[in-house]
PDB file of C-alpha atoms in Angstrom:
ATOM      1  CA  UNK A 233      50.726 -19.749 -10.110  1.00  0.00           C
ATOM      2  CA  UNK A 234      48.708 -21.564  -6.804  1.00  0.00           C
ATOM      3  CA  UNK A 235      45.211 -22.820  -6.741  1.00  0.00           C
ATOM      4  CA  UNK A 236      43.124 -23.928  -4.502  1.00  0.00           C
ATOM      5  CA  UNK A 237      40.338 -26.293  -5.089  1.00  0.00           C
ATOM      6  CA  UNK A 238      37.906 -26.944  -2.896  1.00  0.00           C
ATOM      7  CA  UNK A 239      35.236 -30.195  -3.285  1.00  0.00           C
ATOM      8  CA  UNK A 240      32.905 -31.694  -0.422  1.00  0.00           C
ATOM      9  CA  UNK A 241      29.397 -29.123  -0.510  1.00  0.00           C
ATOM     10  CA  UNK A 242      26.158 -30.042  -1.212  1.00  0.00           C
ATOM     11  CA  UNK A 243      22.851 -30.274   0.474  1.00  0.00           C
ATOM     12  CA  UNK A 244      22.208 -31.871   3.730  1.00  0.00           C
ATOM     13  CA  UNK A 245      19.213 -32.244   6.331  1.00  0.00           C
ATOM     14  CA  UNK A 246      19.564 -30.470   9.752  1.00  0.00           C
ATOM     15  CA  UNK A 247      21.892 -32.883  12.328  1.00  0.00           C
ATOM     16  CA  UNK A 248      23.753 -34.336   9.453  1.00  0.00           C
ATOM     17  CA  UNK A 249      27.276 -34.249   8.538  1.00  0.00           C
ATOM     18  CA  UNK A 250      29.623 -33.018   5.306  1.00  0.00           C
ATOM     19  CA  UNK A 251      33.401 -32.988   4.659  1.00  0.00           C
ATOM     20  CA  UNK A 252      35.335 -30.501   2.539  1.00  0.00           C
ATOM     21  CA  UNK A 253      38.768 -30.601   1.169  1.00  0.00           C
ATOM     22  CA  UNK A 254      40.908 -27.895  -0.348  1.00  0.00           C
ATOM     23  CA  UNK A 255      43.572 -28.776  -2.048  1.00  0.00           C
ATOM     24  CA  UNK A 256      46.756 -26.338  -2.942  1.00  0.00           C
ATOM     25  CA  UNK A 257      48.393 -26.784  -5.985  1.00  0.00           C
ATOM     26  CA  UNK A 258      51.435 -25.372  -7.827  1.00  0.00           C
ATOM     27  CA  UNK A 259      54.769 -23.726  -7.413  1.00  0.00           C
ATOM     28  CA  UNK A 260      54.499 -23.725  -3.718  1.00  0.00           C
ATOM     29  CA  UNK A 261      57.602 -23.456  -2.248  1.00  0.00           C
ATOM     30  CA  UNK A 262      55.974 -23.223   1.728  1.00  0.00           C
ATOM     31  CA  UNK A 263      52.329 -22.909   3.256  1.00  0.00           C
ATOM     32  CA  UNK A 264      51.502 -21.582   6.726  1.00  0.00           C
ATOM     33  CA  UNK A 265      48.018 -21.129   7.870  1.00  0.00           C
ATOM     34  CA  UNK A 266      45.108 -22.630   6.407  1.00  0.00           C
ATOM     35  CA  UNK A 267      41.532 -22.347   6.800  1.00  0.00           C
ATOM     36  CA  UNK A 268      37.746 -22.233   5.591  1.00  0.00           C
ATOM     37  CA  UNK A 269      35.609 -18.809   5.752  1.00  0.00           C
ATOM     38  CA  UNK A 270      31.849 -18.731   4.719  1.00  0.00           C
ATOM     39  CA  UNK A 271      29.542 -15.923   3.648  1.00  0.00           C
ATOM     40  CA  UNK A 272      25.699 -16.508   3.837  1.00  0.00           C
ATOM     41  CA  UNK A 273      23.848 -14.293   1.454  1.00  0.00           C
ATOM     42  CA  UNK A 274      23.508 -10.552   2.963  1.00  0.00           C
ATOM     43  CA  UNK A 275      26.760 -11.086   5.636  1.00  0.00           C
ATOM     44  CA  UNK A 276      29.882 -10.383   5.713  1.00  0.00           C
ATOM     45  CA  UNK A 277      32.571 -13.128   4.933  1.00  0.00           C
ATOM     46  CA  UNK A 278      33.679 -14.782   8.549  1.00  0.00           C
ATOM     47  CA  UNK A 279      35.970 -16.856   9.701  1.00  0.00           C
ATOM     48  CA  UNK A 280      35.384 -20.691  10.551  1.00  0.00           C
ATOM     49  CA  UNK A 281      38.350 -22.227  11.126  1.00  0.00           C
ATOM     50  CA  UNK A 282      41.737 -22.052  11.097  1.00  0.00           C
ATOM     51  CA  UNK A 283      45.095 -24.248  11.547  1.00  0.00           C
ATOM     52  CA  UNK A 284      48.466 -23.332  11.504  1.00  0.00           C
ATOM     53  CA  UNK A 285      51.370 -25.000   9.482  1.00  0.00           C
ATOM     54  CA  UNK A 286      52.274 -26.826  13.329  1.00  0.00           C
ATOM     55  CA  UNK A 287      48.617 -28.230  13.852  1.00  0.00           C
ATOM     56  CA  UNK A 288      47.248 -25.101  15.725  1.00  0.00           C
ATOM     57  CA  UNK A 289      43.574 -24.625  15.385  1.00  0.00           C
ATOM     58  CA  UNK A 290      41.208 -21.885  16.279  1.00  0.00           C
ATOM     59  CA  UNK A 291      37.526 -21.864  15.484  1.00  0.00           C
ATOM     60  CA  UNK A 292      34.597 -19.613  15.530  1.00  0.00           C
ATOM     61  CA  UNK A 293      32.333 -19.940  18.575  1.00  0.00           C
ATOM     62  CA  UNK A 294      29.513 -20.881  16.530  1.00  0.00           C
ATOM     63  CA  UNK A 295      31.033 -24.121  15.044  1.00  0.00           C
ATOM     64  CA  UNK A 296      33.296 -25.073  18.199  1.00  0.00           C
ATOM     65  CA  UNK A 297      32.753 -28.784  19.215  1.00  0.00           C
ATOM     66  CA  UNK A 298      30.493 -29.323  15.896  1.00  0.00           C
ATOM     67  CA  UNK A 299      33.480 -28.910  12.833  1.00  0.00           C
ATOM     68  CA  UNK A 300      36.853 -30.110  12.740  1.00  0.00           C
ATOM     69  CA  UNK A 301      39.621 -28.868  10.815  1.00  0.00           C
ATOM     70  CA  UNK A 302      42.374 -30.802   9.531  1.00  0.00           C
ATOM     71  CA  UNK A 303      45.478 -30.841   7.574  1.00  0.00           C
ATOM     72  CA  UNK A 304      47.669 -32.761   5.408  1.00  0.00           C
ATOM     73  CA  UNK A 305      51.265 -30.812   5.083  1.00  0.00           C
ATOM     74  CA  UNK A 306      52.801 -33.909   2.958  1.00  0.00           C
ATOM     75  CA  UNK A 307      49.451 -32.749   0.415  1.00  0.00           C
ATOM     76  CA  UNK A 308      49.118 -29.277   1.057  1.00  0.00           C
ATOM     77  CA  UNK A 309      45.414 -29.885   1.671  1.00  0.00           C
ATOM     78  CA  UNK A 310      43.282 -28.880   4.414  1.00  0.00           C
ATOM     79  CA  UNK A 311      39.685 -30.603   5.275  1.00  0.00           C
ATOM     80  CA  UNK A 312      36.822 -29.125   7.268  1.00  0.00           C
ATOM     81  CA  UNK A 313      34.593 -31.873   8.504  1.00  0.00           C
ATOM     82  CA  UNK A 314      31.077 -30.827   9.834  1.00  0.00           C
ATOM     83  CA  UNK A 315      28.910 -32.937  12.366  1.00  0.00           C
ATOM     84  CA  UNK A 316      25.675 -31.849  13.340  1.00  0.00           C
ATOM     85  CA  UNK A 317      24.974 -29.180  11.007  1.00  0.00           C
ATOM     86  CA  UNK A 318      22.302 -26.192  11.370  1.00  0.00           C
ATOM     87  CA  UNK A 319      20.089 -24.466   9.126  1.00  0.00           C
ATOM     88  CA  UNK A 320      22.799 -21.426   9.821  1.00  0.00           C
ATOM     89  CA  UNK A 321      25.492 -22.716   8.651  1.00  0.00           C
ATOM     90  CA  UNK A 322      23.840 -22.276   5.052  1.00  0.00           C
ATOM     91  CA  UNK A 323      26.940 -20.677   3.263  1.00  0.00           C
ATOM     92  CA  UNK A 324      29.659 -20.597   0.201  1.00  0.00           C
ATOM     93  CA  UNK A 325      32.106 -21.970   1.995  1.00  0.00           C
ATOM     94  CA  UNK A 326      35.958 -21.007   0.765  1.00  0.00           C
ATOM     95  CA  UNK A 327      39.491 -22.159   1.567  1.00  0.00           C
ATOM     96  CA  UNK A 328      42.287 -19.875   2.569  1.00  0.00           C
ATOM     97  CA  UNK A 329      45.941 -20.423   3.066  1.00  0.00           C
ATOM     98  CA  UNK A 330      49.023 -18.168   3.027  1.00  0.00           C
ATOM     99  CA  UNK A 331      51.668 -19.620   0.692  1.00  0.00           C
ATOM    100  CA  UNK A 332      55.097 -18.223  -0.622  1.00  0.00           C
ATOM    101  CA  UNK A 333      55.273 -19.403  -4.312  1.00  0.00           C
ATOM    102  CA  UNK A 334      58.373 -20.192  -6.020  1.00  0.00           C
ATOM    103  CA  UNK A 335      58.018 -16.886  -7.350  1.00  0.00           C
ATOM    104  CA  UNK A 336      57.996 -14.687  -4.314  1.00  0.00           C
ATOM    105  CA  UNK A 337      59.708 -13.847  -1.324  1.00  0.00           C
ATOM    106  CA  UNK A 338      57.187 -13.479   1.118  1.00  0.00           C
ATOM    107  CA  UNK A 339      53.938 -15.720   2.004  1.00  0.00           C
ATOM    108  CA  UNK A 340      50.109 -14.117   0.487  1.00  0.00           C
ATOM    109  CA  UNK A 341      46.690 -14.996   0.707  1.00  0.00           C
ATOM    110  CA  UNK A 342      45.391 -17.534  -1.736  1.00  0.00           C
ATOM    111  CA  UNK A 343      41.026 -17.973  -1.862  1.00  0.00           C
ATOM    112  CA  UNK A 344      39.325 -21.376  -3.601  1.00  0.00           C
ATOM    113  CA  UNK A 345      36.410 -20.510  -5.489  1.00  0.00           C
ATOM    114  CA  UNK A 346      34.049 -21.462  -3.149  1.00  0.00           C
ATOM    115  CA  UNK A 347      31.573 -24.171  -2.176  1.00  0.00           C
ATOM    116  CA  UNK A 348      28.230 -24.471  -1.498  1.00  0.00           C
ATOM    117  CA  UNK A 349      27.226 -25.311   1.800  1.00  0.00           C
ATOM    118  CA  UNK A 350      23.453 -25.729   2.196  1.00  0.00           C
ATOM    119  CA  UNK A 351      21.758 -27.328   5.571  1.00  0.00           C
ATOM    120  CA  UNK A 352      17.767 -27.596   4.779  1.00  0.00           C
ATOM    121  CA  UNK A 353      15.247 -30.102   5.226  1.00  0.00           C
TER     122      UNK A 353
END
């Protein structure tokens, strides 16, 4: 069994910042890539950020130079830090990471639950 939990949403005025974490837990026996997707209410779940399992990062074009993503391998958590938020980036935020568990051969998708991500004066 994996989770993943994610903490760090809340509400925040336009131009200010927020951190999430996600946190994997259980019989993990290896992670790869990890990274946050968001859906805003009527769209389609995309992509934010991503890093790989050697400290590779891609982002969306809409976040580059604002967010950050992070990782701690030793913790088997990932962090999204956010600088300089928008009104848009109003989301549930979620973690993703591909992880082989104890009781599998092969590496599959994990989601957190979700977080809520709301930028709003």
């Amino acid at each position: 069994q994996v989770q993943l939990v994610e903490s760090g949403g809340g509400l925040v005025q336009p131009g200010g910042s927020l951190r999430l974490s996600c946190a994997a837990s259980g019989s993990i026996l290896s992670i790869n890539n990890m990274g946050w997707y968001r859906q805003a209410p009527g769209k389609q779940r995309e992509l934010v950020a991503a890093i790989t399992k050697g400290g590779s990062t891609n982002y969306a074009d809409s976040v580059k130079g604002r967010f950050t993503i992070s990782s701690d391998n030793a913790k088997n958590t990932v962090y999204l830090q956010m600088n300089s938020l928008k009104p848009e980036d109003t989301a549930v935020y979620y973690c993703n990471a591909y992880v082989q568990a104890q009781s599998s051969p092969y590496h599959a998708a994990y989601w957190g639950q979700g977080t809520q991500v709301t930028v709003s004066s």
